[in-house]
Tab-separated table of C-alpha atoms in Angstrom:
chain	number	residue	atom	x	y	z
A	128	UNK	CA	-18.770	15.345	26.470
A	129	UNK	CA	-22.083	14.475	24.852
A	130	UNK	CA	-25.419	14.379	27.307
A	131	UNK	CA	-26.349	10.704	28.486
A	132	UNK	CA	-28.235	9.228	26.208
A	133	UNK	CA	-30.559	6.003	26.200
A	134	UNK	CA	-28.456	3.545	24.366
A	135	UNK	CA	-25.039	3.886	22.895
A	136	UNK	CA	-24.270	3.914	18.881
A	137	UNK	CA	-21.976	0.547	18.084
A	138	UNK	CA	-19.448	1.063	15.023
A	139	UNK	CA	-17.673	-1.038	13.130
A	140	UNK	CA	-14.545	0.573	11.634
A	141	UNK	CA	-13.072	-0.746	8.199
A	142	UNK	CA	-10.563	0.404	6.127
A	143	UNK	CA	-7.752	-0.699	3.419
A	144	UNK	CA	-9.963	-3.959	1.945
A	145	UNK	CA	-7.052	-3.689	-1.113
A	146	UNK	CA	-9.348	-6.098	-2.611
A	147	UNK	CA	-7.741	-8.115	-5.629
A	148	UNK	CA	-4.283	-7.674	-4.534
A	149	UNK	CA	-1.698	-10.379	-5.032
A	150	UNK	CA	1.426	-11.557	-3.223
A	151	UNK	CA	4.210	-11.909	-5.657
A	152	UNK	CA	1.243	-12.891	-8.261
A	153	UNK	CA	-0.408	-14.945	-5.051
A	154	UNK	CA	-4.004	-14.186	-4.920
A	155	UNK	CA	-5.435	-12.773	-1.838
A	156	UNK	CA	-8.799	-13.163	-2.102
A	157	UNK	CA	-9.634	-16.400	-0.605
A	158	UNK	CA	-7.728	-14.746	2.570
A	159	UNK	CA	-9.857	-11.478	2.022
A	160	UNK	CA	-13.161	-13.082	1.442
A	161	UNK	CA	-12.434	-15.337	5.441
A	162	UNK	CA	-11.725	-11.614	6.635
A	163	UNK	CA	-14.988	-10.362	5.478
A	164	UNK	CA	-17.293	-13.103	6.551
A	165	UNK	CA	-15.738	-12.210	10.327
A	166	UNK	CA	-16.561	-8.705	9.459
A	167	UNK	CA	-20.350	-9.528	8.598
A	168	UNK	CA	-20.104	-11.917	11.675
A	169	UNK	CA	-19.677	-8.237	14.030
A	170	UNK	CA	-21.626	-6.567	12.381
A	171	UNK	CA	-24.656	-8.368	13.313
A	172	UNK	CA	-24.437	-6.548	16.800
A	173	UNK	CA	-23.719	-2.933	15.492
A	174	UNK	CA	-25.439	-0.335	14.517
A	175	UNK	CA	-23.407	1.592	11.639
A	176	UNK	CA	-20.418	-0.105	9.462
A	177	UNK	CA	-18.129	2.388	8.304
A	178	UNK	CA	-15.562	1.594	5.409
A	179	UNK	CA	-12.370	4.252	4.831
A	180	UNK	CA	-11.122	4.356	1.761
A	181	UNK	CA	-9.237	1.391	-0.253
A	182	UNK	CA	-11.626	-0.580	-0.915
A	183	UNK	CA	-9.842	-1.989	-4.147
A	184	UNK	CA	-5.952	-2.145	-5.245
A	185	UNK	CA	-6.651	-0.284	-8.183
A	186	UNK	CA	-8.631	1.772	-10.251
A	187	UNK	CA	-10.034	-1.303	-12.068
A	188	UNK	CA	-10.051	-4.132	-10.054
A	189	UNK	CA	-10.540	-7.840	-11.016
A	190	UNK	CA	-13.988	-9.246	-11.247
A	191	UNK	CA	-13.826	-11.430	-8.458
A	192	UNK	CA	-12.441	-8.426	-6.440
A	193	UNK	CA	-15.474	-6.448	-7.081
A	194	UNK	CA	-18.242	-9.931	-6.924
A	195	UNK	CA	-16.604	-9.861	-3.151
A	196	UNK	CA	-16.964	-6.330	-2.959
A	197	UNK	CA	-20.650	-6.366	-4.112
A	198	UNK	CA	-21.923	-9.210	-2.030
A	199	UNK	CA	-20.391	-7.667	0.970
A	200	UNK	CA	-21.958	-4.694	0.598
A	201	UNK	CA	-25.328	-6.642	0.270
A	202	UNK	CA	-24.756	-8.837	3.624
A	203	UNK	CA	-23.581	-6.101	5.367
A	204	UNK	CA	-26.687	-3.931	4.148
A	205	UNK	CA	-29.150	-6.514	5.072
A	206	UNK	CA	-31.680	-4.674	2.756
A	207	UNK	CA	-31.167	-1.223	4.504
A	208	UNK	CA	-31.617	-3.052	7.928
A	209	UNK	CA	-28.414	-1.793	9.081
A	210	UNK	CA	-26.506	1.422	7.631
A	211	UNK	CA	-23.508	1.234	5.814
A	212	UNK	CA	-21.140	4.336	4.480
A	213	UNK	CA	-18.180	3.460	2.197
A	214	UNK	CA	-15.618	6.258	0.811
A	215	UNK	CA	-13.252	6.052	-2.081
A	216	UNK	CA	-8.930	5.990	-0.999
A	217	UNK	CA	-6.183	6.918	-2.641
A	218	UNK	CA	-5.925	3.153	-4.764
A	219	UNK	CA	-9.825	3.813	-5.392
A	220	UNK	CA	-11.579	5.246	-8.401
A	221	UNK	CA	-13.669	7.868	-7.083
A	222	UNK	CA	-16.746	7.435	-10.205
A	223	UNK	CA	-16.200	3.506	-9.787
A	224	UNK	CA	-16.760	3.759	-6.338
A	225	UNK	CA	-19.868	5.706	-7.025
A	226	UNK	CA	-21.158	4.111	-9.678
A	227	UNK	CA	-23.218	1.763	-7.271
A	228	UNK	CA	-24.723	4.226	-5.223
A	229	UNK	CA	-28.084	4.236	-6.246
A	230	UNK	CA	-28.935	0.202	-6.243
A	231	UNK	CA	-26.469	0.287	-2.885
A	232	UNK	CA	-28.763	2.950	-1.295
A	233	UNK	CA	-31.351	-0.044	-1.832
A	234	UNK	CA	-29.357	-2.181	1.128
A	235	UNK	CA	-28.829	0.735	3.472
A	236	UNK	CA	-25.211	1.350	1.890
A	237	UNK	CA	-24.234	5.450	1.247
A	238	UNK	CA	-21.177	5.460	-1.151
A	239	UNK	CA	-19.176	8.625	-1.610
A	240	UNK	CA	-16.820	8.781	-4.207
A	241	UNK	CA	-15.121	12.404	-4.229
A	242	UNK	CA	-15.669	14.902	-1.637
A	243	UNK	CA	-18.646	16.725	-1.493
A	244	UNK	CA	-20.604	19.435	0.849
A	245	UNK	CA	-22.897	17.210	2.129
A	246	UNK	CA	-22.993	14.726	5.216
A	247	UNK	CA	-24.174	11.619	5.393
A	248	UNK	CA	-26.963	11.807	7.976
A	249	UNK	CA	-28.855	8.504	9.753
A	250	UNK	CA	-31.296	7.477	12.031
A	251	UNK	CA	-30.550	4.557	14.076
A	252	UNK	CA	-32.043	2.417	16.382
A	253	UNK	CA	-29.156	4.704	19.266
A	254	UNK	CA	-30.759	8.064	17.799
A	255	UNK	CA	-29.173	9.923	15.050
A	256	UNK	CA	-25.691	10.146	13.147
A	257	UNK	CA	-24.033	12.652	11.288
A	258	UNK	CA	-20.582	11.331	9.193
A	259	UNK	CA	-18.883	13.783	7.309
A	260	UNK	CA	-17.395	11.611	4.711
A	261	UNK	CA	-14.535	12.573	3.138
A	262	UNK	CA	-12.899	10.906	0.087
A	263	UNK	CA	-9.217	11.037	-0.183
A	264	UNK	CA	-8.214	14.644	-0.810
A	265	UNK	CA	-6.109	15.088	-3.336
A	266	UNK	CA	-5.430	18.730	-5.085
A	267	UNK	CA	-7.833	16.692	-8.005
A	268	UNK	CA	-10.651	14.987	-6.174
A	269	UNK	CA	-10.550	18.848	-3.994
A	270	UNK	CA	-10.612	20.341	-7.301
A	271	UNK	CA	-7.678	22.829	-6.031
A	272	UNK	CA	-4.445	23.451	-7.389
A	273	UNK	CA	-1.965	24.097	-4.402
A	274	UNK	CA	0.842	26.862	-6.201
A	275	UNK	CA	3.819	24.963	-7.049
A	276	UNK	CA	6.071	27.960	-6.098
A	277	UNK	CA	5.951	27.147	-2.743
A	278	UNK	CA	8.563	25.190	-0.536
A	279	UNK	CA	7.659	22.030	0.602
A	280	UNK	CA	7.213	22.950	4.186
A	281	UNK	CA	4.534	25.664	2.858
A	282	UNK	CA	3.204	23.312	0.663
A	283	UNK	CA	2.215	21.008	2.951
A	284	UNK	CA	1.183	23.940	5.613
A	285	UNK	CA	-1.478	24.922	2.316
A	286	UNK	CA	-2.694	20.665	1.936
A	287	UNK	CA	-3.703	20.985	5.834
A	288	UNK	CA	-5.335	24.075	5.871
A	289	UNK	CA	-7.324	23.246	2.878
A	290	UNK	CA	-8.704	19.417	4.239
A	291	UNK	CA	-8.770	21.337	7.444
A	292	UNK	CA	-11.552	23.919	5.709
A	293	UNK	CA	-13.434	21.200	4.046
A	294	UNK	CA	-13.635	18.986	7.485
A	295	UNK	CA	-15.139	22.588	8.986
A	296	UNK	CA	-17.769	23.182	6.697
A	297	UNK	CA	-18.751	19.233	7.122
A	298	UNK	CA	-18.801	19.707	10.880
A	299	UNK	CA	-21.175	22.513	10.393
A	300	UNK	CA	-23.975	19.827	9.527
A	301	UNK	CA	-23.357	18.351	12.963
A	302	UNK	CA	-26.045	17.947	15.615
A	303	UNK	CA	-25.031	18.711	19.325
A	304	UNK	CA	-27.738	15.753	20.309
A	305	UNK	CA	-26.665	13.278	17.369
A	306	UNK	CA	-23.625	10.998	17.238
A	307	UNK	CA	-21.518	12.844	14.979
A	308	UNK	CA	-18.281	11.103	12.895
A	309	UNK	CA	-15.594	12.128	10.754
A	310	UNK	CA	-14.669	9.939	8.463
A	311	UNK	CA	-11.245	10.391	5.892
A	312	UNK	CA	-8.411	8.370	3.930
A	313	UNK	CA	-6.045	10.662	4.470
A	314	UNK	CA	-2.179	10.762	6.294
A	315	UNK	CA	-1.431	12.816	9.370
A	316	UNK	CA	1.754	14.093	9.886
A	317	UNK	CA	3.961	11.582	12.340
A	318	UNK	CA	1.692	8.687	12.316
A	319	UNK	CA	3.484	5.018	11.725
A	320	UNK	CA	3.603	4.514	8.288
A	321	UNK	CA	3.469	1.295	6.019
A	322	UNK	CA	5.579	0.228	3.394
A	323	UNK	CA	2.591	-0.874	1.294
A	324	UNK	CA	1.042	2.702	1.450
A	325	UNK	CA	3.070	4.291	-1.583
A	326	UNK	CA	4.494	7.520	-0.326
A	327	UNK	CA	3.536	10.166	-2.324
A	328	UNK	CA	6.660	12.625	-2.498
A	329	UNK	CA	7.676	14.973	-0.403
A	330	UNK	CA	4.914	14.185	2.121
A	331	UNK	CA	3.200	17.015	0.848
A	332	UNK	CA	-0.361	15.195	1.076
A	333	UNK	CA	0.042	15.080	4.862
A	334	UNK	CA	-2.658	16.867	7.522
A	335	UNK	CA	-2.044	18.418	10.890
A	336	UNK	CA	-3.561	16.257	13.950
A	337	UNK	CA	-5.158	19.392	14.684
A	338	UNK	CA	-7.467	19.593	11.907
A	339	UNK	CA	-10.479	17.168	13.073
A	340	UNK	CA	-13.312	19.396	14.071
A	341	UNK	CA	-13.590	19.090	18.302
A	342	UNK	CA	-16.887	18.434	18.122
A	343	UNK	CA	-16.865	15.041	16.288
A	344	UNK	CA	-17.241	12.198	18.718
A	345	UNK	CA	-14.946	9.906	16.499
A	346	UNK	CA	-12.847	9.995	13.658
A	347	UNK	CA	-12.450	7.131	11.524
A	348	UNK	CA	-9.619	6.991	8.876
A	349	UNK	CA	-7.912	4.766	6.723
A	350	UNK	CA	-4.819	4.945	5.132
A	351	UNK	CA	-2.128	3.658	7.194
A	352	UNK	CA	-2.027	0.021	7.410
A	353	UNK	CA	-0.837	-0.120	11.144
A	354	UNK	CA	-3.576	0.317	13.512
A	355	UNK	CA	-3.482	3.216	15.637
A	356	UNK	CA	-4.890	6.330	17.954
A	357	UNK	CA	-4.159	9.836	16.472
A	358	UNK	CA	-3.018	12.460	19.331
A	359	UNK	CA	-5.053	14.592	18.484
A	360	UNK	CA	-6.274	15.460	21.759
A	361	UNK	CA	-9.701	14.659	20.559
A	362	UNK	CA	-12.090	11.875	22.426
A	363	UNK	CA	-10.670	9.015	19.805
A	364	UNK	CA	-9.043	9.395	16.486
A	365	UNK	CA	-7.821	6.420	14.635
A	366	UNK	CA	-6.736	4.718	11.969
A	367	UNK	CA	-7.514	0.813	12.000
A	368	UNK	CA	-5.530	-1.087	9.986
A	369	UNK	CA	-5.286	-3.200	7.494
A	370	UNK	CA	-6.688	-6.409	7.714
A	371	UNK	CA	-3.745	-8.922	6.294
A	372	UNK	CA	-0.311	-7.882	5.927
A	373	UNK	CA	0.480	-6.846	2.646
A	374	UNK	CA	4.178	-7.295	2.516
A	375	UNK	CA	6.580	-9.276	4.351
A	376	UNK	CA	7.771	-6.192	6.500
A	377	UNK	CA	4.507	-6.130	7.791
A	378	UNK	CA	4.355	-9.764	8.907
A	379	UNK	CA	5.079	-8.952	12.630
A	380	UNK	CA	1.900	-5.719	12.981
A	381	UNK	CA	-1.203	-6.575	14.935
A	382	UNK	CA	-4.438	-7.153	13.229
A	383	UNK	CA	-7.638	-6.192	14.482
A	384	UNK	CA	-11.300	-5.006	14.095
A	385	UNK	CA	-12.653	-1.495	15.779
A	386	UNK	CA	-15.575	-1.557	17.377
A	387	UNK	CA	-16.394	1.994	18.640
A	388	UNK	CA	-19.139	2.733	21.295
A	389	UNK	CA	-20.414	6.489	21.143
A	390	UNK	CA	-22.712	7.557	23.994
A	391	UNK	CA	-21.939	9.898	26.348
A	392	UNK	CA	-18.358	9.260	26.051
A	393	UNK	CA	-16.735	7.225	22.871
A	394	UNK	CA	-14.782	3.779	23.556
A	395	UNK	CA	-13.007	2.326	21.169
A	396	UNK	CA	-12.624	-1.699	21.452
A	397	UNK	CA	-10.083	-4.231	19.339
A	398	UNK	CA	-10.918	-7.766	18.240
A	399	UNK	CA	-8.306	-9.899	16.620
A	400	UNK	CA	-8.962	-10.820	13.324
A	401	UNK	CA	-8.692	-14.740	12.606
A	402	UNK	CA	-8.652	-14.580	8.584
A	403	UNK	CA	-4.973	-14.682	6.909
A	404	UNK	CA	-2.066	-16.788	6.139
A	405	UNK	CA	0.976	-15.371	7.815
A	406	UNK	CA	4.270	-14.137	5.818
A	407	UNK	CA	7.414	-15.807	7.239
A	408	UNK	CA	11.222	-15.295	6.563
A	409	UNK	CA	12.833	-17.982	6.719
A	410	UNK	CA	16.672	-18.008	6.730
A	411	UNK	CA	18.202	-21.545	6.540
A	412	UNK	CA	22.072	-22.126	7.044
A	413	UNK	CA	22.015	-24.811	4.101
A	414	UNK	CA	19.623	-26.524	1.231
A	415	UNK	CA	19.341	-29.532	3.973
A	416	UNK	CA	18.517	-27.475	6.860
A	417	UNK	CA	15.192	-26.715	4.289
A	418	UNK	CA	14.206	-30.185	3.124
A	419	UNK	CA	14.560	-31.495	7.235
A	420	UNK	CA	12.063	-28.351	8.246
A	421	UNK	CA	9.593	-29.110	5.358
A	422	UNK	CA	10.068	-32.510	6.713
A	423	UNK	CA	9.614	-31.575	10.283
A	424	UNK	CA	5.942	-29.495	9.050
A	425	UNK	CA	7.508	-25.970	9.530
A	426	UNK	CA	5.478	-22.749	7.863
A	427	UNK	CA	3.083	-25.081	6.394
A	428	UNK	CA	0.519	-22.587	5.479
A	429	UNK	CA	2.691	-19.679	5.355
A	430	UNK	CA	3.995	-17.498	2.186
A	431	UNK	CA	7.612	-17.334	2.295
A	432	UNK	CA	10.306	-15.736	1.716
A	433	UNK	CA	13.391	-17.756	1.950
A	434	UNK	CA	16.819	-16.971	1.961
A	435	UNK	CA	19.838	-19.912	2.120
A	436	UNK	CA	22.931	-19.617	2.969
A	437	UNK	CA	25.058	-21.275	0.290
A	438	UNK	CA	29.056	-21.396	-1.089
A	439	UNK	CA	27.579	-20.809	-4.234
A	440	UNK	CA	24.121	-19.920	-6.770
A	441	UNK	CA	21.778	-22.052	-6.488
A	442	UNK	CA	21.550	-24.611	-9.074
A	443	UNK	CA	18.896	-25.908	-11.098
A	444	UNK	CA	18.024	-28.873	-9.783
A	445	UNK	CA	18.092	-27.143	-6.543
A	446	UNK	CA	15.585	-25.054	-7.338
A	447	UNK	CA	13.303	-27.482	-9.063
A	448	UNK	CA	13.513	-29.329	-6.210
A	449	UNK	CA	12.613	-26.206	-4.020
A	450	UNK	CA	9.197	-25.707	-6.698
A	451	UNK	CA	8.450	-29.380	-6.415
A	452	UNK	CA	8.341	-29.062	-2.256
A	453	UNK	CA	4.702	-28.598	-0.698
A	454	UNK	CA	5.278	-25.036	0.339
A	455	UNK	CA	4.301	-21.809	-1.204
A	456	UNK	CA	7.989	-19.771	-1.430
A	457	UNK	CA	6.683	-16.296	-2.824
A	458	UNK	CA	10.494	-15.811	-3.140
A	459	UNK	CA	13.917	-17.733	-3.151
A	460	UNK	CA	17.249	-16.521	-2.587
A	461	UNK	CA	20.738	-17.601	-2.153
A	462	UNK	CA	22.923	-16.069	0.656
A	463	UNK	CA	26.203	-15.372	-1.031
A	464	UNK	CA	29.028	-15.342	1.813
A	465	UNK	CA	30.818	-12.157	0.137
A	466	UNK	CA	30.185	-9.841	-2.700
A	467	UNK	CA	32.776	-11.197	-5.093
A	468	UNK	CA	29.784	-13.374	-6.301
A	469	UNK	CA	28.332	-9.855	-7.736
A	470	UNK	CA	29.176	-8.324	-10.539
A	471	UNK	CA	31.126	-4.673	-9.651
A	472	UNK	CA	28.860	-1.259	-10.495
A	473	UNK	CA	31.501	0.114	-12.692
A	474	UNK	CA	31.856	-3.157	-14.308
A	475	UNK	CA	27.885	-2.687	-15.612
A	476	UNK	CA	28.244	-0.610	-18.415
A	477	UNK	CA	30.418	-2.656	-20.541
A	478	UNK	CA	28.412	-5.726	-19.918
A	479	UNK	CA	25.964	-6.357	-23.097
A	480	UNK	CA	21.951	-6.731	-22.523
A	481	UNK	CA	21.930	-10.156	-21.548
A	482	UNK	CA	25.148	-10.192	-19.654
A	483	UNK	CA	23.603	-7.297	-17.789
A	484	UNK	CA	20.436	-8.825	-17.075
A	485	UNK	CA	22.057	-12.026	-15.886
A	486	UNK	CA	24.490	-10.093	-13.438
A	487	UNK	CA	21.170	-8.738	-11.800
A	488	UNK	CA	19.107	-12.025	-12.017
A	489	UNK	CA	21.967	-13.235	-10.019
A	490	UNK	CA	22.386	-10.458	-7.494
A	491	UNK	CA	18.743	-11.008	-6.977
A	492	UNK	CA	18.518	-14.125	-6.236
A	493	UNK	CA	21.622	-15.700	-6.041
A	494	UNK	CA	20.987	-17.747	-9.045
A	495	UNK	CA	21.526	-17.772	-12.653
A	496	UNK	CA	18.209	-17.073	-15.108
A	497	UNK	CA	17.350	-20.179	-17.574
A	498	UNK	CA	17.998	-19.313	-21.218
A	499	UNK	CA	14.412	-18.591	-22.040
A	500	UNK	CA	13.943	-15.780	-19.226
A	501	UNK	CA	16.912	-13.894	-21.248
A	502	UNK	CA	15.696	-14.407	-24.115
A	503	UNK	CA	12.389	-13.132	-23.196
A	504	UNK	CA	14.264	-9.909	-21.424
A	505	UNK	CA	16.138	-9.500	-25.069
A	506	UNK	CA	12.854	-9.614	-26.682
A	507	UNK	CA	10.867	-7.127	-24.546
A	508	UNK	CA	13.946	-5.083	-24.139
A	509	UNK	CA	13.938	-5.013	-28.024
A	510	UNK	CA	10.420	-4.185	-28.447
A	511	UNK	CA	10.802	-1.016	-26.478
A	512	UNK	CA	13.173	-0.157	-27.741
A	513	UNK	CA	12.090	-0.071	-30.863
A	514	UNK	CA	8.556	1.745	-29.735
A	515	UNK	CA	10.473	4.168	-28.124
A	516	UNK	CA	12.641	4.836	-31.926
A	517	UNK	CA	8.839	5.269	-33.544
């Protein structure tokens, strides 16, 4: 337990931004951009903003993605008035990421794109912090190569003892007097995962609980898109979420901000976060059943994913009529009573390209493709073919 101190460090703990990703080629962003202004919204009353990994959805993001990005950075910043630290995830690029550091340092914002030696250390108005920022830790960004000889239990044993030595030479920049952080995008071993976190094989990229230093007063990851405590048997340890649900299996997960107090103890509180449309399933026993709850104002502002249950594929003028409705389906599917309606596996291989690619169209969603989607799938199918013969 830290001594008492005069006034307690308040942190606000980010993580998994995914800015610029889409929803079944639905944009995000306006949702993203409502999730940020709450985030500038707290952190007018903290002291330190800290931002874990995945900021973007990919290496190289949309423009927009990044204009958010930027402008965040700058309100959050308030021209160094309050401190902000930002690492690089697994979905960023480590030297994009970086790339801003020296006009961000201008707004109070520390950016660290690949692991490094060196804390990040800050004075703030609650006395001084130390954050050992660490950048996801792959075998490249750690510049180690793990020997490929070894089982996978071994493996993995190697990944943890390595992130385990680079978290213990961080902690050795920490001050017994100072607030002192740990902050990763990294996965530890039995924590809830997500399906939108891509699973890297074998779990071999997974840590120990037991690797945080003891004498950090928080650890702050990202990561995991389900908000959670690590038992780590450390003061707190966590992982705060995602801010919108990324997929429609995680409709249902709780969304909130951390706020983290650190004085002479650490307490972590959760505020719900507003921003977001929600992701609904909707499973309707019949085409009516569908036009009555549009009707009726059901999921108005919802992206959905409908399944109906139906004798047969639905038609075309079904589905235009479906398109035409004022609702955004991200996805629409027929529920076939019985799997006569699909065409057998061993049946597959004599089928020729288009018949092929129909069978599937229809397995997926229970209707038949128009002429010009198969004739596009012949074309592309042909012209990879034919790169593939070059």
């Amino acid at each position: 337990m830290k001594p008492a101190m005069g006034r307690a460090t308040r942190i606000l703990h980010a993580s998994d931004w995914h800015l610029g990703k889409t929803l079944e080629g639905r944009s995000r962003l306006p949702e993203q951009e409502a999730y940020l202004d709450e985030v500038v919204r707290l952190a007018a009353d903290v002291d330190l903003v800290l931002i874990a990994g995945d900021v973007f959805d990919v290496y190289n993001p949309p423009i927009d993605a990044e204009q958010l990005y930027f402008e965040t950075l700058a309100r959050l910043g308030e021209r160094g008035r309050r401190h902000v630290v930002v690492i690089a995830g697994n979905h960023d690029s480590p030297d994009r990421i970086a790339a801003s550091a020296p006009l961000a340092a201008l707004h109070g914002v520390h950016v660290v794109g690949r692991p490094t030696d060196a804390p990040v250390e800050l004075d703030l108005p609650g006395g001084r912090v130390v954050v050992a920022a660490l950048p996801y830790p792959s075998e490249a960004r750690l510049r180690t190569l793990l020997s490929q000889a070894l089982k996978e239990d071994a493996l993995q044993a190697a990944y943890s003892t390595k992130v385990a030595a680079v978290l213990a030479e961080l902690a050795t920049h920490f001050d017994p007097g100072a607030t002192n952080v740990v902050m990763s995008h990294l996965q530890v071993r039995a924590c809830l995962q997500s399906e939108s976190e891509r699973a890297l094989i074998g779990g071999a990229y997974q840590v120990d609980a037991s690797i945080f230093p003891a004498s950090a007063d928080y650890v702050a990851l990202g990561h995991l898109h389900r908000a959670q405590d690590v038992p780590a048997g450390l003061t707190a340890v966590r992982y705060c979420g995602a801010p919108l649900p990324y997929r429609f299996s995680e409709r249902d997960v709780e969304r909130t901000h951390t706020i983290v107090e650190v004085g002479s103890t650490t307490t972590v509180h959760t505020v719900p976060i507003d921003a977001g449309r929600d992701l609904v399933v909707w499973e309707a026993g019949s085409f009516a059943e569908v036009l009555a709850g549009v009707e009726d104002g059901w999921h108005a502002d919802a992206f959905i994913d409908l399944g109906i249950h139906l004798d047969r594929p639905l038609t075309h003028d079904q589905l235009a009529i479906l398109r035409r409705l004022p609702r955004d389906f991200v996805r629409l599917r027929a529920l076939l009573p019985a799997a006569e309606d699909r065409t057998p596996r061993d049946q597959r291989l004599d089928l020729a390209p288009a018949e092929l690619f129909t069978a599937f169209y229809r397995d997926q969603t229970g209707s038949d493709p128009d002429s010009g989607i198969v004739d596009l799938f012949l074309e592309l199918a042909t012209d990879v073919l034919e790169a593939g013969e070059g």
